Every structure is written in structure tokens, then in C-alpha cells.
mmCIF file with all atom_site columns, C-alpha atoms in Angstrom:
data_model
loop_
_atom_site.group_PDB
_atom_site.id
_atom_site.type_symbol
_atom_site.label_atom_id
_atom_site.label_alt_id
_atom_site.label_comp_id
_atom_site.label_asym_id
_atom_site.label_entity_id
_atom_site.label_seq_id
_atom_site.pdbx_PDB_ins_code
_atom_site.Cartn_x
_atom_site.Cartn_y
_atom_site.Cartn_z
_atom_site.occupancy
_atom_site.B_iso_or_equiv
_atom_site.pdbx_formal_charge
_atom_site.auth_seq_id
_atom_site.auth_comp_id
_atom_site.auth_asym_id
_atom_site.auth_atom_id
_atom_site.pdbx_PDB_model_num
ATOM 1   C CA . GLN M 1 1   ? 89.466  104.703 84.085  1.00 0.00 ? 869 GLN M CA 1
ATOM 2   C CA . VAL M 1 2   ? 88.817  103.801 87.891  1.00 0.00 ? 870 VAL M CA 1
ATOM 3   C CA . GLN M 1 3   ? 90.743  105.272 90.643  1.00 0.00 ? 871 GLN M CA 1
ATOM 4   C CA . LEU M 1 4   ? 91.019  103.405 93.744  1.00 0.00 ? 872 LEU M CA 1
ATOM 5   C CA . VAL M 1 5   ? 91.798  104.980 97.051  1.00 0.00 ? 873 VAL M CA 1
ATOM 6   C CA . GLU M 1 6   ? 92.372  102.948 100.401 1.00 0.00 ? 874 GLU M CA 1
ATOM 7   C CA . SER M 1 7   ? 92.358  104.009 103.928 1.00 0.00 ? 875 SER M CA 1
ATOM 8   C CA . GLY M 1 8   ? 92.179  102.454 107.140 1.00 0.00 ? 876 GLY M CA 1
ATOM 9   C CA . GLY M 1 9   ? 95.697  101.303 107.775 1.00 0.00 ? 877 GLY M CA 1
ATOM 10  C CA . GLY M 1 10  ? 97.748  101.804 110.744 1.00 0.00 ? 878 GLY M CA 1
ATOM 11  C CA . LEU M 1 11  ? 99.950  100.451 113.683 1.00 0.00 ? 879 LEU M CA 1
ATOM 12  C CA . VAL M 1 12  ? 98.062  98.122  116.038 1.00 0.00 ? 880 VAL M CA 1
ATOM 13  C CA . GLN M 1 13  ? 99.152  95.372  118.421 1.00 0.00 ? 881 GLN M CA 1
ATOM 14  C CA . ALA M 1 14  ? 99.040  91.804  117.874 1.00 0.00 ? 882 ALA M CA 1
ATOM 15  C CA . GLY M 1 15  ? 95.349  90.360  118.209 1.00 0.00 ? 883 GLY M CA 1
ATOM 16  C CA . GLY M 1 16  ? 94.010  93.599  117.393 1.00 0.00 ? 884 GLY M CA 1
ATOM 17  C CA . SER M 1 17  ? 91.745  94.567  114.699 1.00 0.00 ? 885 SER M CA 1
ATOM 18  C CA . LEU M 1 18  ? 91.527  97.086  111.643 1.00 0.00 ? 886 LEU M CA 1
ATOM 19  C CA . ARG M 1 19  ? 89.084  97.787  108.753 1.00 0.00 ? 887 ARG M CA 1
ATOM 20  C CA . LEU M 1 20  ? 90.455  98.763  105.763 1.00 0.00 ? 888 LEU M CA 1
ATOM 21  C CA . SER M 1 21  ? 88.309  100.706 102.943 1.00 0.00 ? 889 SER M CA 1
ATOM 22  C CA . CYS M 1 22  ? 88.774  101.204 99.367  1.00 0.00 ? 890 CYS M CA 1
ATOM 23  C CA . THR M 1 23  ? 86.658  103.470 97.582  1.00 0.00 ? 891 THR M CA 1
ATOM 24  C CA . ALA M 1 24  ? 86.245  103.737 93.474  1.00 0.00 ? 892 ALA M CA 1
ATOM 25  C CA . SER M 1 25  ? 85.646  106.333 91.198  1.00 0.00 ? 893 SER M CA 1
ATOM 26  C CA . GLY M 1 26  ? 83.416  105.800 88.098  1.00 0.00 ? 894 GLY M CA 1
ATOM 27  C CA . ARG M 1 27  ? 79.825  104.472 87.803  1.00 0.00 ? 895 ARG M CA 1
ATOM 28  C CA . THR M 1 28  ? 80.440  100.722 86.919  1.00 0.00 ? 896 THR M CA 1
ATOM 29  C CA . PHE M 1 29  ? 81.841  99.523  90.257  1.00 0.00 ? 897 PHE M CA 1
ATOM 30  C CA . SER M 1 30  ? 79.362  96.805  90.315  1.00 0.00 ? 898 SER M CA 1
ATOM 31  C CA . SER M 1 31  ? 81.103  95.590  87.017  1.00 0.00 ? 899 SER M CA 1
ATOM 32  C CA . TYR M 1 32  ? 84.310  94.855  88.917  1.00 0.00 ? 900 TYR M CA 1
ATOM 33  C CA . ALA M 1 33  ? 85.491  91.740  90.853  1.00 0.00 ? 901 ALA M CA 1
ATOM 34  C CA . MET M 1 34  ? 87.439  93.366  93.852  1.00 0.00 ? 902 MET M CA 1
ATOM 35  C CA . GLY M 1 35  ? 90.684  91.994  95.561  1.00 0.00 ? 903 GLY M CA 1
ATOM 36  C CA . TRP M 1 36  ? 92.682  92.770  98.330  1.00 0.00 ? 904 TRP M CA 1
ATOM 37  C CA . PHE M 1 37  ? 96.485  91.818  98.055  1.00 0.00 ? 905 PHE M CA 1
ATOM 38  C CA . ARG M 1 38  ? 99.464  92.746  100.313 1.00 0.00 ? 906 ARG M CA 1
ATOM 39  C CA . GLN M 1 39  ? 103.399 93.142  100.078 1.00 0.00 ? 907 GLN M CA 1
ATOM 40  C CA . ALA M 1 40  ? 105.730 92.659  103.028 1.00 0.00 ? 908 ALA M CA 1
ATOM 41  C CA . PRO M 1 41  ? 109.186 94.098  102.695 1.00 0.00 ? 909 PRO M CA 1
ATOM 42  C CA . GLY M 1 42  ? 111.492 92.081  100.448 1.00 0.00 ? 910 GLY M CA 1
ATOM 43  C CA . LYS M 1 43  ? 108.453 89.901  99.319  1.00 0.00 ? 911 LYS M CA 1
ATOM 44  C CA . GLU M 1 44  ? 106.176 89.280  96.615  1.00 0.00 ? 912 GLU M CA 1
ATOM 45  C CA . ARG M 1 45  ? 102.802 90.798  96.380  1.00 0.00 ? 913 ARG M CA 1
ATOM 46  C CA . GLU M 1 46  ? 100.533 88.161  97.635  1.00 0.00 ? 914 GLU M CA 1
ATOM 47  C CA . PHE M 1 47  ? 96.662  87.362  97.179  1.00 0.00 ? 915 PHE M CA 1
ATOM 48  C CA . VAL M 1 48  ? 94.580  88.092  100.459 1.00 0.00 ? 916 VAL M CA 1
ATOM 49  C CA . ALA M 1 49  ? 90.958  87.971  99.403  1.00 0.00 ? 917 ALA M CA 1
ATOM 50  C CA . ILE M 1 50  ? 88.590  88.424  96.502  1.00 0.00 ? 918 ILE M CA 1
ATOM 51  C CA . ILE M 1 51  ? 84.960  89.508  96.076  1.00 0.00 ? 919 ILE M CA 1
ATOM 52  C CA . ILE M 1 52  ? 82.871  88.837  93.052  1.00 0.00 ? 920 ILE M CA 1
ATOM 53  C CA . ALA M 1 53  ? 81.193  91.841  91.277  1.00 0.00 ? 921 ALA M CA 1
ATOM 54  C CA . SER M 1 54  ? 77.636  90.912  92.679  1.00 0.00 ? 922 SER M CA 1
ATOM 55  C CA . GLY M 1 55  ? 79.072  90.374  96.264  1.00 0.00 ? 923 GLY M CA 1
ATOM 56  C CA . GLY M 1 56  ? 77.598  87.147  96.689  1.00 0.00 ? 924 GLY M CA 1
ATOM 57  C CA . GLU M 1 57  ? 80.858  85.171  96.823  1.00 0.00 ? 925 GLU M CA 1
ATOM 58  C CA . THR M 1 58  ? 84.239  85.271  98.339  1.00 0.00 ? 926 THR M CA 1
ATOM 59  C CA . TYR M 1 59  ? 87.470  83.716  98.605  1.00 0.00 ? 927 TYR M CA 1
ATOM 60  C CA . TYR M 1 60  ? 90.589  83.879  100.922 1.00 0.00 ? 928 TYR M CA 1
ATOM 61  C CA . ALA M 1 61  ? 94.039  83.017  100.857 1.00 0.00 ? 929 ALA M CA 1
ATOM 62  C CA . ASP M 1 62  ? 94.737  79.873  103.377 1.00 0.00 ? 930 ASP M CA 1
ATOM 63  C CA . SER M 1 63  ? 96.799  82.330  105.644 1.00 0.00 ? 931 SER M CA 1
ATOM 64  C CA . VAL M 1 64  ? 93.824  84.797  106.462 1.00 0.00 ? 932 VAL M CA 1
ATOM 65  C CA . LYS M 1 65  ? 90.830  82.666  106.348 1.00 0.00 ? 933 LYS M CA 1
ATOM 66  C CA . GLY M 1 66  ? 88.634  82.968  109.533 1.00 0.00 ? 934 GLY M CA 1
ATOM 67  C CA . ARG M 1 67  ? 90.277  86.056  110.444 1.00 0.00 ? 935 ARG M CA 1
ATOM 68  C CA . PHE M 1 68  ? 89.927  88.351  107.295 1.00 0.00 ? 936 PHE M CA 1
ATOM 69  C CA . THR M 1 69  ? 86.335  89.187  105.975 1.00 0.00 ? 937 THR M CA 1
ATOM 70  C CA . ILE M 1 70  ? 86.018  90.839  102.499 1.00 0.00 ? 938 ILE M CA 1
ATOM 71  C CA . SER M 1 71  ? 82.860  92.509  101.894 1.00 0.00 ? 939 SER M CA 1
ATOM 72  C CA . ARG M 1 72  ? 81.583  95.425  99.588  1.00 0.00 ? 940 ARG M CA 1
ATOM 73  C CA . ASP M 1 73  ? 78.772  98.143  98.999  1.00 0.00 ? 941 ASP M CA 1
ATOM 74  C CA . ASN M 1 74  ? 78.197  98.933  95.545  1.00 0.00 ? 942 ASN M CA 1
ATOM 75  C CA . ALA M 1 75  ? 75.892  101.609 96.459  1.00 0.00 ? 943 ALA M CA 1
ATOM 76  C CA . LYS M 1 76  ? 79.044  103.340 98.022  1.00 0.00 ? 944 LYS M CA 1
ATOM 77  C CA . ASN M 1 77  ? 81.580  102.064 95.405  1.00 0.00 ? 945 ASN M CA 1
ATOM 78  C CA . THR M 1 78  ? 83.469  100.622 98.578  1.00 0.00 ? 946 THR M CA 1
ATOM 79  C CA . VAL M 1 79  ? 85.105  97.385  99.052  1.00 0.00 ? 947 VAL M CA 1
ATOM 80  C CA . TYR M 1 80  ? 86.131  96.703  102.942 1.00 0.00 ? 948 TYR M CA 1
ATOM 81  C CA . LEU M 1 81  ? 88.511  94.290  104.497 1.00 0.00 ? 949 LEU M CA 1
ATOM 82  C CA . GLN M 1 82  ? 87.925  93.228  108.103 1.00 0.00 ? 950 GLN M CA 1
ATOM 83  C CA . ILE M 1 83  ? 91.118  92.209  109.747 1.00 0.00 ? 951 ILE M CA 1
ATOM 84  C CA . ASN M 1 84  ? 90.831  90.463  113.268 1.00 0.00 ? 952 ASN M CA 1
ATOM 85  C CA . THR M 1 85  ? 93.399  88.682  115.455 1.00 0.00 ? 953 THR M CA 1
ATOM 86  C CA . LEU M 1 86  ? 96.151  90.526  113.820 1.00 0.00 ? 954 LEU M CA 1
ATOM 87  C CA . LYS M 1 87  ? 99.563  88.732  113.814 1.00 0.00 ? 955 LYS M CA 1
ATOM 88  C CA . PRO M 1 88  ? 103.078 90.383  113.183 1.00 0.00 ? 956 PRO M CA 1
ATOM 89  C CA . GLU M 1 89  ? 103.320 88.421  109.868 1.00 0.00 ? 957 GLU M CA 1
ATOM 90  C CA . ASP M 1 90  ? 100.344 90.606  108.793 1.00 0.00 ? 958 ASP M CA 1
ATOM 91  C CA . THR M 1 91  ? 102.483 93.592  108.385 1.00 0.00 ? 959 THR M CA 1
ATOM 92  C CA . ALA M 1 92  ? 102.397 94.654  104.982 1.00 0.00 ? 960 ALA M CA 1
ATOM 93  C CA . VAL M 1 93  ? 101.253 97.195  102.586 1.00 0.00 ? 961 VAL M CA 1
ATOM 94  C CA . TYR M 1 94  ? 97.425  96.638  101.553 1.00 0.00 ? 962 TYR M CA 1
ATOM 95  C CA . TYR M 1 95  ? 96.481  96.987  98.094  1.00 0.00 ? 963 TYR M CA 1
ATOM 96  C CA . CYS M 1 96  ? 92.824  96.965  96.646  1.00 0.00 ? 964 CYS M CA 1
ATOM 97  C CA . ALA M 1 97  ? 92.460  95.961  93.122  1.00 0.00 ? 965 ALA M CA 1
ATOM 98  C CA . ALA M 1 98  ? 89.884  95.996  90.587  1.00 0.00 ? 966 ALA M CA 1
ATOM 99  C CA . LYS M 1 99  ? 89.205  93.414  87.853  1.00 0.00 ? 967 LYS M CA 1
ATOM 100 C CA . TYR M 1 100 ? 86.496  94.370  85.009  1.00 0.00 ? 968 TYR M CA 1
ATOM 101 C CA . TYR M 1 101 ? 84.729  90.754  85.337  1.00 0.00 ? 969 TYR M CA 1
ATOM 102 C CA . SER M 1 102 ? 81.156  90.216  86.288  1.00 0.00 ? 970 SER M CA 1
ATOM 103 C CA . GLY M 1 103 ? 81.385  86.387  86.562  1.00 0.00 ? 971 GLY M CA 1
ATOM 104 C CA . SER M 1 104 ? 81.955  84.215  89.691  1.00 0.00 ? 972 SER M CA 1
ATOM 105 C CA . SER M 1 105 ? 85.542  82.963  88.851  1.00 0.00 ? 973 SER M CA 1
ATOM 106 C CA . TYR M 1 106 ? 88.297  83.929  91.532  1.00 0.00 ? 974 TYR M CA 1
ATOM 107 C CA . TYR M 1 107 ? 91.466  85.631  90.341  1.00 0.00 ? 975 TYR M CA 1
ATOM 108 C CA . ILE M 1 108 ? 94.112  85.395  92.557  1.00 0.00 ? 976 ILE M CA 1
ATOM 109 C CA . ASP M 1 109 ? 97.193  86.313  90.478  1.00 0.00 ? 977 ASP M CA 1
ATOM 110 C CA . TRP M 1 110 ? 97.891  90.136  90.970  1.00 0.00 ? 978 TRP M CA 1
ATOM 111 C CA . ARG M 1 111 ? 98.709  90.318  87.143  1.00 0.00 ? 979 ARG M CA 1
ATOM 112 C CA . SER M 1 112 ? 95.046  89.691  86.262  1.00 0.00 ? 980 SER M CA 1
ATOM 113 C CA . TYR M 1 113 ? 93.771  93.202  87.703  1.00 0.00 ? 981 TYR M CA 1
ATOM 114 C CA . ASP M 1 114 ? 93.220  96.344  85.847  1.00 0.00 ? 982 ASP M CA 1
ATOM 115 C CA . TYR M 1 115 ? 93.316  98.927  88.503  1.00 0.00 ? 983 TYR M CA 1
ATOM 116 C CA . TRP M 1 116 ? 95.116  99.584  91.594  1.00 0.00 ? 984 TRP M CA 1
ATOM 117 C CA . GLY M 1 117 ? 95.286  101.705 94.620  1.00 0.00 ? 985 GLY M CA 1
ATOM 118 C CA . GLN M 1 118 ? 98.141  103.248 96.235  1.00 0.00 ? 986 GLN M CA 1
ATOM 119 C CA . GLY M 1 119 ? 98.310  101.109 99.247  1.00 0.00 ? 987 GLY M CA 1
ATOM 120 C CA . THR M 1 120 ? 97.837  101.541 102.867 1.00 0.00 ? 988 THR M CA 1
ATOM 121 C CA . GLN M 1 121 ? 100.317 100.103 105.532 1.00 0.00 ? 989 GLN M CA 1
ATOM 122 C CA . VAL M 1 122 ? 99.104  97.814  108.147 1.00 0.00 ? 990 VAL M CA 1
ATOM 123 C CA . SER M 1 123 ? 102.092 97.425  111.088 1.00 0.00 ? 991 SER M CA 1
ATOM 124 C CA . VAL M 1 124 ? 101.463 94.779  113.764 1.00 0.00 ? 992 VAL M CA 1
ATOM 125 C CA . SER M 1 125 ? 103.666 94.664  116.863 1.00 0.00 ? 993 SER M CA 1
ATOM 126 C CA . SER M 1 126 ? 104.185 91.664  118.923 1.00 0.00 ? 994 SER M CA 1
#
């Protein structure tokens, strides 16, 4: 069992930045690929970014490429999402998710993931 706890959300003006964190319980964090997803009101949950278990490779949704950076610190059981140049359309609840997988494939379907955090709200004002 893995528990995920996100933090770092908030209300920011367009153009601003935030860093989201997601800390996992358990001793096998380095065996999990970690993803960030988001869900805006009335919309489906959408893929944002993924980092493979070793941390060596990342993949982003086109809508965030160049503005968002996913990283992880396996020693701290934590994955981060640095969000720059925020836009009003980035407003959503952001979730981190863990998939027990040590390979290098990118899983962008939220239904592929095994564990989820409770989410953290990001609101961007124009």
C-alpha cells in the first residue's frame, strides 16, 4: 500500500509559478513511475506529466510542455511538479499518482495507475 500526499497548490496570478510536491509512504518509491494529472470542473481528468521510476526520463502533455517540469527525489520519496508561466486554463485540482512499474514506457491513461493522492487545488487568476 502506498499513500500519496500532495501539497503546494494555491491561488496565483497568470504568469506566476508554483511548485507542487507529492510525498509517498512506503519503502519502494523507486519502483514506481509517478504521474501528475489534473481535473478542471466539468472536465475529465487529464494527463500532465510522468517521470519513470529511475527518474531518468520524463514525458509531458503538449499543453504544458516547456512550462512544467516534473522531477523526483527517491531518497525523499517525493515527486515535484514545477509550474511556470501559469495560465487561467491551468486552473484545476492536481493529483499525483503512482504506478508500480520500473520500465521506461510512458503511461498517460489515468486508469493505469495504482495509487492516488487527494489532490491539491491550483487556481490562476487573469
